[in-house]
Coordinates of C-alpha atoms in Angstrom, one line a residue:
Chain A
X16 CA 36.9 -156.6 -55.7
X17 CA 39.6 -154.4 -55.2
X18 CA 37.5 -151.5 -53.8
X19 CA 35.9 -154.3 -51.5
X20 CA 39.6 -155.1 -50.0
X21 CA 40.5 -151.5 -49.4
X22 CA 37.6 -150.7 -47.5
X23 CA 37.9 -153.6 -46.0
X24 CA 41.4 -152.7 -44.6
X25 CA 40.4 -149.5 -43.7
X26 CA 37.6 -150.9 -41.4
X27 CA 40.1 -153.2 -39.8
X28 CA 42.1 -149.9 -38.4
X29 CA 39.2 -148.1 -37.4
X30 CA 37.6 -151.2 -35.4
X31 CA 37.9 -152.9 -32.0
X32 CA 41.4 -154.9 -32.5
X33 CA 39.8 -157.5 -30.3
X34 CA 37.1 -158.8 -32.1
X35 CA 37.5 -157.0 -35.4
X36 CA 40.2 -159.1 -36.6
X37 CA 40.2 -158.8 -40.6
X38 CA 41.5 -162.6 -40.9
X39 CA 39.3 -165.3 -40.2
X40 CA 39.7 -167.1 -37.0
X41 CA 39.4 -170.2 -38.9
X42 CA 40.7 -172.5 -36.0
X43 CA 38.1 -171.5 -34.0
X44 CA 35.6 -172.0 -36.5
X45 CA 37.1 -175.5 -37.4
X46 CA 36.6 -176.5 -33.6
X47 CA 33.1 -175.3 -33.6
X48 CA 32.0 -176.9 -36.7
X49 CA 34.0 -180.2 -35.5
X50 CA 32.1 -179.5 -32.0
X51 CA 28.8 -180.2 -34.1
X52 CA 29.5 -182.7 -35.8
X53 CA 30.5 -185.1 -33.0
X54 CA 29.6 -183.6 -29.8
X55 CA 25.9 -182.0 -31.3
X56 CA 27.4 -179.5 -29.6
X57 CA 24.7 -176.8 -29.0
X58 CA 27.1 -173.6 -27.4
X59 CA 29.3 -174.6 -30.8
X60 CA 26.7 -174.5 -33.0
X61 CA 25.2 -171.0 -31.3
X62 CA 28.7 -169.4 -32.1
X63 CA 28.4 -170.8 -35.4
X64 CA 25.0 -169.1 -36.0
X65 CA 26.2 -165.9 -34.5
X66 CA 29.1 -165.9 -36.6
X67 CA 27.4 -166.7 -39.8
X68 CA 23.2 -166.1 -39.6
X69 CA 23.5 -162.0 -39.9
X70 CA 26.3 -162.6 -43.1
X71 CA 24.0 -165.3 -45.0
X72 CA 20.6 -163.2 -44.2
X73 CA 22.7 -160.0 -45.9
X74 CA 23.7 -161.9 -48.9
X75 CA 20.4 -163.9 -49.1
X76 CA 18.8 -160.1 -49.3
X77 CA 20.5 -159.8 -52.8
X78 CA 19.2 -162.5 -54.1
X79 CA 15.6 -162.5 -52.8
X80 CA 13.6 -159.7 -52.7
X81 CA 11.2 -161.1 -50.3
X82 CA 11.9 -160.4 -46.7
X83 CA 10.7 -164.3 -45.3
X84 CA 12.2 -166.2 -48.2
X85 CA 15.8 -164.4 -47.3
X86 CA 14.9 -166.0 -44.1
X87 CA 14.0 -169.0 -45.0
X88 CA 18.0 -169.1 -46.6
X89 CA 19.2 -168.2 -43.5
X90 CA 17.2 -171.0 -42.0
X91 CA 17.4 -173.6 -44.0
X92 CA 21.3 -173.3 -44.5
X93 CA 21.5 -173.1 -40.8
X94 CA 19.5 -176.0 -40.5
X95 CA 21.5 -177.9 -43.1
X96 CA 25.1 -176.7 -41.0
X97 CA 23.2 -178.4 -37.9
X98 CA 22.3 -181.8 -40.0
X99 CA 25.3 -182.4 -42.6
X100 CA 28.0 -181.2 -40.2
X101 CA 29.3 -184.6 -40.2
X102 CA 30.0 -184.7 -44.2
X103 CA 32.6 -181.4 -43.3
X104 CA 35.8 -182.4 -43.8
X105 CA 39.0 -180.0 -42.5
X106 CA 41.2 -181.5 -44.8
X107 CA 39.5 -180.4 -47.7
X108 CA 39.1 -177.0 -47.0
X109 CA 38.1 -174.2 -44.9
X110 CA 34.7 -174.0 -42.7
X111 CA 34.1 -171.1 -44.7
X112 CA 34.3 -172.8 -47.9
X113 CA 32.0 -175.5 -46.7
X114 CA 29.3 -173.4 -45.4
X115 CA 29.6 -171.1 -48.4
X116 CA 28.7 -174.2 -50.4
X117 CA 25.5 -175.4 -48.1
X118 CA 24.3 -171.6 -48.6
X119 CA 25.0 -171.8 -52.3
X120 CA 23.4 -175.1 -52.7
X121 CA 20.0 -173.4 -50.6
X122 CA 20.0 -170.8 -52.4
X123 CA 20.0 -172.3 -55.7
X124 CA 17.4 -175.5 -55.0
X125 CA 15.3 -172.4 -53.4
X126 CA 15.5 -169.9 -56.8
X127 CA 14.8 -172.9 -59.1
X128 CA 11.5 -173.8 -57.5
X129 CA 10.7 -170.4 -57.5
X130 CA 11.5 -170.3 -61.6
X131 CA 10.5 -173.9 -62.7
X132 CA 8.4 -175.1 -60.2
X133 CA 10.7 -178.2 -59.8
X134 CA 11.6 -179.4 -56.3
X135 CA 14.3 -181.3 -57.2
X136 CA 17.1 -180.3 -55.2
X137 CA 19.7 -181.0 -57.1
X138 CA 22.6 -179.0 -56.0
X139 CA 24.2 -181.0 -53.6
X140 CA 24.6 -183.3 -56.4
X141 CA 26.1 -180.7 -58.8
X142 CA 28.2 -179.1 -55.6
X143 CA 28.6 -181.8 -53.2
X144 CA 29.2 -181.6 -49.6
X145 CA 31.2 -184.0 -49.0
X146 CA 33.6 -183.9 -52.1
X147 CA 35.4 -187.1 -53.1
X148 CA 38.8 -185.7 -55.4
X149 CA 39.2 -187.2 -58.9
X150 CA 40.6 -190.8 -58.8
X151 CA 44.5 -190.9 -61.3
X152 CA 42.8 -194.0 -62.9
X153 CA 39.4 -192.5 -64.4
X154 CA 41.2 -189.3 -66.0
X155 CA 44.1 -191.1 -67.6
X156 CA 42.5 -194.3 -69.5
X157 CA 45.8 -196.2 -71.0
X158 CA 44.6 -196.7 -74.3
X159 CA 47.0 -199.0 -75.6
X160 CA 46.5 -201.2 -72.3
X161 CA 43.0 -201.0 -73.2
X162 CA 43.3 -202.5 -76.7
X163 CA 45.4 -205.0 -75.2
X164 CA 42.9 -206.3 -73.2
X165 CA 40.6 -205.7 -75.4
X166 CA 42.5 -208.3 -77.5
X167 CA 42.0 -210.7 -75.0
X168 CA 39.2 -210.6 -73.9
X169 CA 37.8 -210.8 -77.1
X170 CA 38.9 -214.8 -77.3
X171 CA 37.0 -215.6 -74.8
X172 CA 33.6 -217.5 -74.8
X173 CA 30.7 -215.5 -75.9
X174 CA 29.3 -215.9 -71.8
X175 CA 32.3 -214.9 -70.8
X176 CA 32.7 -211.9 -72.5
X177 CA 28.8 -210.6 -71.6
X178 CA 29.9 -210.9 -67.7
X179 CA 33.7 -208.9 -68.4
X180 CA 31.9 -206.3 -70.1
X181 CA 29.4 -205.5 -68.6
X182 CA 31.4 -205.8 -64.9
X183 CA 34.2 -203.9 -65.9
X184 CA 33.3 -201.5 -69.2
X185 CA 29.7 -200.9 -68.4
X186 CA 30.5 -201.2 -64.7
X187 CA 27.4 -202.7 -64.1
X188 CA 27.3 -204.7 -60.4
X189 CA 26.9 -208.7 -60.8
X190 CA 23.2 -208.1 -59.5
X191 CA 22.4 -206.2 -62.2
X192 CA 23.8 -208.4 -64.9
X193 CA 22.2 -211.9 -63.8
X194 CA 18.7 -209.5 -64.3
X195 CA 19.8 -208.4 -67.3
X196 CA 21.3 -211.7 -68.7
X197 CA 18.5 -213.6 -67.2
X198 CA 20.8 -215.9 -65.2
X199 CA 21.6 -216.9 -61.5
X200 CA 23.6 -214.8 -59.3
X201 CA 26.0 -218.0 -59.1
X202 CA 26.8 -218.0 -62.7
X203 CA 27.8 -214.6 -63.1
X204 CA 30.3 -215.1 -60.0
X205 CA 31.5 -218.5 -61.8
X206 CA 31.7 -217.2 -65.4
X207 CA 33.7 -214.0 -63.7
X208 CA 36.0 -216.3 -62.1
X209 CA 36.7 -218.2 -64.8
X210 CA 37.2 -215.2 -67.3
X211 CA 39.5 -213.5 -65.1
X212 CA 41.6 -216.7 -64.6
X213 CA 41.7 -217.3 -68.4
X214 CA 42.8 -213.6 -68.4
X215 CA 45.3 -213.3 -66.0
X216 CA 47.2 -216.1 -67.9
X217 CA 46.8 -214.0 -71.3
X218 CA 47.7 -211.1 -70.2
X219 CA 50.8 -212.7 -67.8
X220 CA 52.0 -214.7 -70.8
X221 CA 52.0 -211.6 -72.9
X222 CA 53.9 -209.6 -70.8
X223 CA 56.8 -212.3 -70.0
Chain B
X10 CA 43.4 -186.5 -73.5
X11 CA 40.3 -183.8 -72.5
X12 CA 41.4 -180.7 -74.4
X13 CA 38.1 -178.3 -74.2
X14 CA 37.2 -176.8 -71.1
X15 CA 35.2 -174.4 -70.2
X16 CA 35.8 -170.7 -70.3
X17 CA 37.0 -168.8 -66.5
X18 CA 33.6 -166.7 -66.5
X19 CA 31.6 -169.9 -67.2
X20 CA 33.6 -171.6 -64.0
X21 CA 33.2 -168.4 -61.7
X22 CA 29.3 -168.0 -62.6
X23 CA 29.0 -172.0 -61.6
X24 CA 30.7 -171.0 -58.0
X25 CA 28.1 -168.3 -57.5
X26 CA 25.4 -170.4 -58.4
X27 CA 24.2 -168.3 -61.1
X28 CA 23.9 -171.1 -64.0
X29 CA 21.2 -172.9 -64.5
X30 CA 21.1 -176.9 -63.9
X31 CA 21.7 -178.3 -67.1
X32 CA 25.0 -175.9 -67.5
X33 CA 26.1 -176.5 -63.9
X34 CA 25.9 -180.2 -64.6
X35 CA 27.7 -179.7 -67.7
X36 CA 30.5 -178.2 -65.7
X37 CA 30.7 -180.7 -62.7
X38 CA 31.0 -183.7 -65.3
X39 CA 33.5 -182.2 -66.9
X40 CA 35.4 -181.2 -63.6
X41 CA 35.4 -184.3 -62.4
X42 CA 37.2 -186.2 -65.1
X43 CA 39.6 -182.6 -65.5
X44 CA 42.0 -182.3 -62.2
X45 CA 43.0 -178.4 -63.4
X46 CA 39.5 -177.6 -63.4
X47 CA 38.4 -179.1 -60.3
X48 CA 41.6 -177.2 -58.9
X49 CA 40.0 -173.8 -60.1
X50 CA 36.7 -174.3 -59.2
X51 CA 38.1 -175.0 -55.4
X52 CA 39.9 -172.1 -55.5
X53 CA 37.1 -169.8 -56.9
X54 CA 35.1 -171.1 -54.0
X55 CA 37.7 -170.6 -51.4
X56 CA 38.0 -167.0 -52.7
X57 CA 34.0 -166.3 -52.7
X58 CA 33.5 -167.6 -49.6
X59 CA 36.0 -165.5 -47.6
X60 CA 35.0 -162.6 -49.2
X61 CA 31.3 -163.7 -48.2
X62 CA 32.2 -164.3 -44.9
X63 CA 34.6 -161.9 -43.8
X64 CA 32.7 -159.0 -44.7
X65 CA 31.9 -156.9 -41.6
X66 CA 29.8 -154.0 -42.3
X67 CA 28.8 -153.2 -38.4
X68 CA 29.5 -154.1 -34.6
X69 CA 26.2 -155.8 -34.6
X70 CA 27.4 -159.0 -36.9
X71 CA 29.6 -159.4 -33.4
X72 CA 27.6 -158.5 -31.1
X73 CA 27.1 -161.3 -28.4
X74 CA 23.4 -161.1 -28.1
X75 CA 21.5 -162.2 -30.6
X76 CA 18.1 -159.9 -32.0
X77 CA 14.9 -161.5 -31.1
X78 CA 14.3 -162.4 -34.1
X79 CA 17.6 -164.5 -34.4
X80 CA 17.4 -166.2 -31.1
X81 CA 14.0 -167.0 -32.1
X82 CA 14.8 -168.4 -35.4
X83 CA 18.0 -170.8 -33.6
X84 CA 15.9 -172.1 -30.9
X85 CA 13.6 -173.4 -33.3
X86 CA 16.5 -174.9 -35.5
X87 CA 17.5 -176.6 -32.5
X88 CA 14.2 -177.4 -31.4
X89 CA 13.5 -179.7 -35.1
X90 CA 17.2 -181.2 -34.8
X91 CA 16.5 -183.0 -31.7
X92 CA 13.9 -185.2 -33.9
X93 CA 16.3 -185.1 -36.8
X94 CA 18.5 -186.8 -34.8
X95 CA 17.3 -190.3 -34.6
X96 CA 15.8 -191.0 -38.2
X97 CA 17.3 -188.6 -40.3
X98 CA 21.3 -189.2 -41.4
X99 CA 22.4 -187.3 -44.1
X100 CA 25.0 -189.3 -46.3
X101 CA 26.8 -188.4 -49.5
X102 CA 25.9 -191.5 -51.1
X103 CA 25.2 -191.3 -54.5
X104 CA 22.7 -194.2 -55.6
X105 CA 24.5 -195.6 -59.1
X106 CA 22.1 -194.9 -62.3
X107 CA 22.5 -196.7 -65.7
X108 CA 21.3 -195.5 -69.4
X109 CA 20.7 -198.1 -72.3
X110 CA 21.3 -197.1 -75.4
X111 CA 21.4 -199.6 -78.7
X112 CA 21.8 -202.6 -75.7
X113 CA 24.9 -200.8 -74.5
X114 CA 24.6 -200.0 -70.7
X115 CA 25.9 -196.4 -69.9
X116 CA 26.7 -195.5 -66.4
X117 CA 25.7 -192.0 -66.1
X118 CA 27.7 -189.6 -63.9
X119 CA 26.4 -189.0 -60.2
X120 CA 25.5 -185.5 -60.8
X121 CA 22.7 -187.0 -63.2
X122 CA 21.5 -189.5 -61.0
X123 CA 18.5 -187.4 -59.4
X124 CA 17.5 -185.9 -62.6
X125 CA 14.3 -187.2 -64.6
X126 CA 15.0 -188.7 -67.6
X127 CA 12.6 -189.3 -70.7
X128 CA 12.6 -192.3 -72.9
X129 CA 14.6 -192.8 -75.9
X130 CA 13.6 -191.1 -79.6
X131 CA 15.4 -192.8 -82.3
X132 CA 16.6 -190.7 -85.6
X133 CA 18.7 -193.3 -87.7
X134 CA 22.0 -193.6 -85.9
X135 CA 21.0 -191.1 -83.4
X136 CA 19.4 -191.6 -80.3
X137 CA 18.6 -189.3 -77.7
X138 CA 16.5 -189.0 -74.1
X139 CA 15.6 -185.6 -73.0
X140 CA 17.0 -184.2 -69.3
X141 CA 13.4 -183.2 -68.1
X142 CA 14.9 -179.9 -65.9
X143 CA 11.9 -177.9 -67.0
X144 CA 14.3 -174.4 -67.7
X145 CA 12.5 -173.2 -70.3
X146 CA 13.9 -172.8 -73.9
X147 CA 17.1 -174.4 -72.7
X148 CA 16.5 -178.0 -73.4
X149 CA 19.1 -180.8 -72.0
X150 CA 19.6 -184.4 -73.5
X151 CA 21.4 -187.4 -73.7
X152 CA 22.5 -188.2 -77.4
X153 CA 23.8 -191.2 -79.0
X154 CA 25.8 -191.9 -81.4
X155 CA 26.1 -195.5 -83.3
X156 CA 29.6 -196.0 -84.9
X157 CA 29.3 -194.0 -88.7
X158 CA 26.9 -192.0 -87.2
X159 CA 26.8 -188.4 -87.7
X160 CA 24.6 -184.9 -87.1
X161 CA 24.0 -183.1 -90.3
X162 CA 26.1 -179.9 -91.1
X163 CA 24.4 -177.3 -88.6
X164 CA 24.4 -173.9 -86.8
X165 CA 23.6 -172.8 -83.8
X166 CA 20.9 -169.7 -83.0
X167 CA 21.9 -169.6 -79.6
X168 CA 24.4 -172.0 -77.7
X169 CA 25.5 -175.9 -77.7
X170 CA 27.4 -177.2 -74.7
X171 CA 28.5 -180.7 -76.0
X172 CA 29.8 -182.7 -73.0
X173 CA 31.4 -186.0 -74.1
X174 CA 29.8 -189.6 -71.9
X175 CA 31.7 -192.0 -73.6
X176 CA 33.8 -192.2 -77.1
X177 CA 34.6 -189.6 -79.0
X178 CA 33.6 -187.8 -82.0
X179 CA 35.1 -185.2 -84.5
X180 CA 34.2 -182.3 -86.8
X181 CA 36.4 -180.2 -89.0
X182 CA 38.4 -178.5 -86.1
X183 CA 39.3 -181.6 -84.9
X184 CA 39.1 -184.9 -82.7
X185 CA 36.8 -185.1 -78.9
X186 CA 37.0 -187.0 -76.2
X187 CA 35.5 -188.3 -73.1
X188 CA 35.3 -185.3 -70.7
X189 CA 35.9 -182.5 -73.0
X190 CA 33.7 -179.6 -72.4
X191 CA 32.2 -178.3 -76.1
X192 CA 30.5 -174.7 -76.3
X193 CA 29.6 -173.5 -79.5
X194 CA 27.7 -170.3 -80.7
X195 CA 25.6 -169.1 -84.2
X196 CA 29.3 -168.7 -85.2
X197 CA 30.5 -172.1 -85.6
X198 CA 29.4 -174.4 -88.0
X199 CA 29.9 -178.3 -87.8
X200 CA 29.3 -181.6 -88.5
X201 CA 29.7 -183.8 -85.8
X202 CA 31.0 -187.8 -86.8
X203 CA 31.7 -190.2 -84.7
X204 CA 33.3 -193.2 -86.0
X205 CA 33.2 -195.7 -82.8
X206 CA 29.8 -194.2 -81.9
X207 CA 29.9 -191.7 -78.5
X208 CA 27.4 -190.6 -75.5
X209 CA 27.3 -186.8 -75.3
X210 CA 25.0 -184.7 -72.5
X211 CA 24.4 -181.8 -74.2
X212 CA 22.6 -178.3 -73.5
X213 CA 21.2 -176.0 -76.0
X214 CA 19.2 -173.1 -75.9
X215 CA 17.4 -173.0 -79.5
X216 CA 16.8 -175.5 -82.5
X217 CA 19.7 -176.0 -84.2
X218 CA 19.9 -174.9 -87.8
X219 CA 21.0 -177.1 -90.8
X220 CA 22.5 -175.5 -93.5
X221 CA 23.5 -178.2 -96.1
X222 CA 22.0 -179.1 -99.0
X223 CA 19.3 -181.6 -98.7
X224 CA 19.2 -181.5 -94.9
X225 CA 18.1 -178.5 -95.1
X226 CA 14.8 -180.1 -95.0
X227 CA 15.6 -181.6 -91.6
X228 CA 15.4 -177.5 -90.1
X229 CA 11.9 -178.5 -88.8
X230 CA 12.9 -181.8 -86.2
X231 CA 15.9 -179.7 -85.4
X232 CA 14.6 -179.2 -82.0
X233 CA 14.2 -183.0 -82.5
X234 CA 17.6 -184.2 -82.4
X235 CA 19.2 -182.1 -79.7

């Protein structure tokens, strides 16, 4: 890596200060990728192809020995920059970043069908494109608020409990439990309401 | 508290791209429930990615006109997005997917909801579904646990990548919980018990290999279990 850098530095000297900047311009990449996703911007998305086809085809050549299936990479990712430019998010990181991860996630869906004949596609669920950050409340369970509730809850009636449970633990929707309790729609909303009524007044009177 | 995480190289082969399914899954479920990870992995992607893209080995990656070849190759692109347009929107919805196991419902983590999943094998308190990912000898599953419920004293010939669903379960170097990222090797020995009963995703590359007593005799469903 560090060999990579020097060069890297030593090219910047030697080259045309204009256009041979070392440092990303990634402002103007931002725009152009923004351009795209809003405008379908077509001059936007040329530049963007310009900028990055020649670097993907290059990296796609060490991973594929086959001339057209580096291509298809190159295509395919381009392709993908053209349709899911509207999942890119500036906030959450660079343009590079993003398109890095559309190549990846290419690249990977492409080398698995080539090893396990599986078409898949499962990279942009393991590296998604649009990624939503971790949520405080589903790292840090409180335990001990848990077991209170817990307490609770368990007083209630049996149908009572089914519907809490499986809404809020098993996070099922209230579709899905009338199916699986073999009950109208209605009932489940009613029981809910109920439950959570009965709870809030538990829980309120516990805490006073 | 998640405790186990995996190891940097694991983390920086997952950027790349260079694990294989079942492992990379491993990895996201873990990330998302683990904010220090997450961090690391967006960093590690940040890095690659500039170093991908910044790379200029000639004029020609600047050069205004495009080859033949190239020109060709984004005139088509465009060409297919003007009917992509209309009926095709890409969203990043993830449709929610549920696991039964024992008549407990299990939601399963996004990154599993595309996957095929087999149906259920029953050992006494275990319980496990294979992750049909097709990678050869690695072999990927869902196990249960019922409360009391335990895997016989075992080794490993190759690896075990334990990733904890739901509850928890211990062995002799200590206590797991939900999101902790578990690798083992032929080196460790355990005996897995879970007292409340747990969900695990797990990934292992050979049978596993009993070594106590009696369930010794189990050696031959070892592939069975896991």
């Amino acid at each position: 890596m560090a060999d990579v850098q020097t060069e890297l530095r030593n090219k910047t000297v030697s080259d045309k200060p204009s256009l041979m900047n070392k440092e990303l311009d990634h402002l103007q990449l931002c725009q152009w990728l923004t351009a795209v996703a809003t405008d379908r911007d077509k001059q936007a998305f040329t530049r963007l192809f310009q900028f990055f086809a020649p670097k993907i085809l290059r990296i796609a050549k060490g991973k594929f020995p086959n001339e057209a299936q580096a291509n298809e990479v190159v295509q395919e990712t381009m392709t993908n920059v053209w349709r899911k430019a509207h999942l890119f998010d500036q906030n959450k990181g660079a343009v590079t970043t993003w398109i890095y991860t559309v190549m990846r996630n290419v690249t990977f869906d492409m080398l698995r069908k080539v090893k396990s004949n599986k078409e898949d596609n499962l990279s942009d669920d393991i590296w998604p494109l649009a990624e939503s950050l971790v949520t405080e409340d589903e790292v840090f369970v409180d335990h001990i608020e848990n077991k209170k509730i817990c307490d609770v809850i368990a007083v209630l009636p049996e149908n009572q409990q089914q519907v809490i449970k499986g809404f809020y633990f098993n996070e099922m929707s209230q579709e899905q439990l009338a199916a699986h309790l073999n009950v109208p729609l209605g009932t489940i909303k009613s029981r809910l309401r109920l439950a959570l009524a009965k709870l809030k007044k538990q829980l309120g009177e516990s805490y006073d | 508290m998640i405790n186990h995480h995996p190891k940097f190289e694991l983390i920086q082969a997952y950027v790349n791209g260079d694990l294989p399914a079942s492992v990379s899954a491993a990895i996201k479920i873990h990330a998302d429930m683990c904010p220090e990870c997450q961090e690391k992995i967006l960093q590690l992607t940040e890095q690659v990615a500039e170093i991908s893209f910044e790379k200029v080995e000639s004029d020609e990656d600047m050069s205004i006109e495009l080859s033949e070849q190239d020109a060709d190759m984004l005139s088509q692109i465009l060409a297919d997005a003007e009917f992509l347009q209309t009926d095709d929107v890409v969203t990043a919805e993830v449709a929610e997917r549920f696991v039964m196991f024992k008549g407990k419902n299990y939601k399963l983590p996004n990154v599993l909801a595309n996957m095929e999943i087999g149906g259920v094998t029953n050992i006494g308190k275990l319980a496990r579904s294979r992750v049909l990912l097709d990678e050869g000898e690695i072999r990927t599953s869902l196990l249960h646990i019922e409360p009391e419920g335990s895997v016989p004293q075992h080794t490993h010939k190759g690896f075990e990548i334990t990733l904890l669903l739901d509850g928890e379960f211990s062995d002799k170097s200590g206590t797991y919980v939900k999101g902790d990222f578990i690798m083992l090797d032929g080196q460790h020995e355990h005996q897995p018990v879970s007292d409340n009963g747990c969900l695990c995703f797990t990934v292992v590359n050979d049978a596993l290999h009993f070594t106590q007593g009696i369930n010794k005799l189990l050696n031959p469903i070892g592939s069975l279990i896991y």
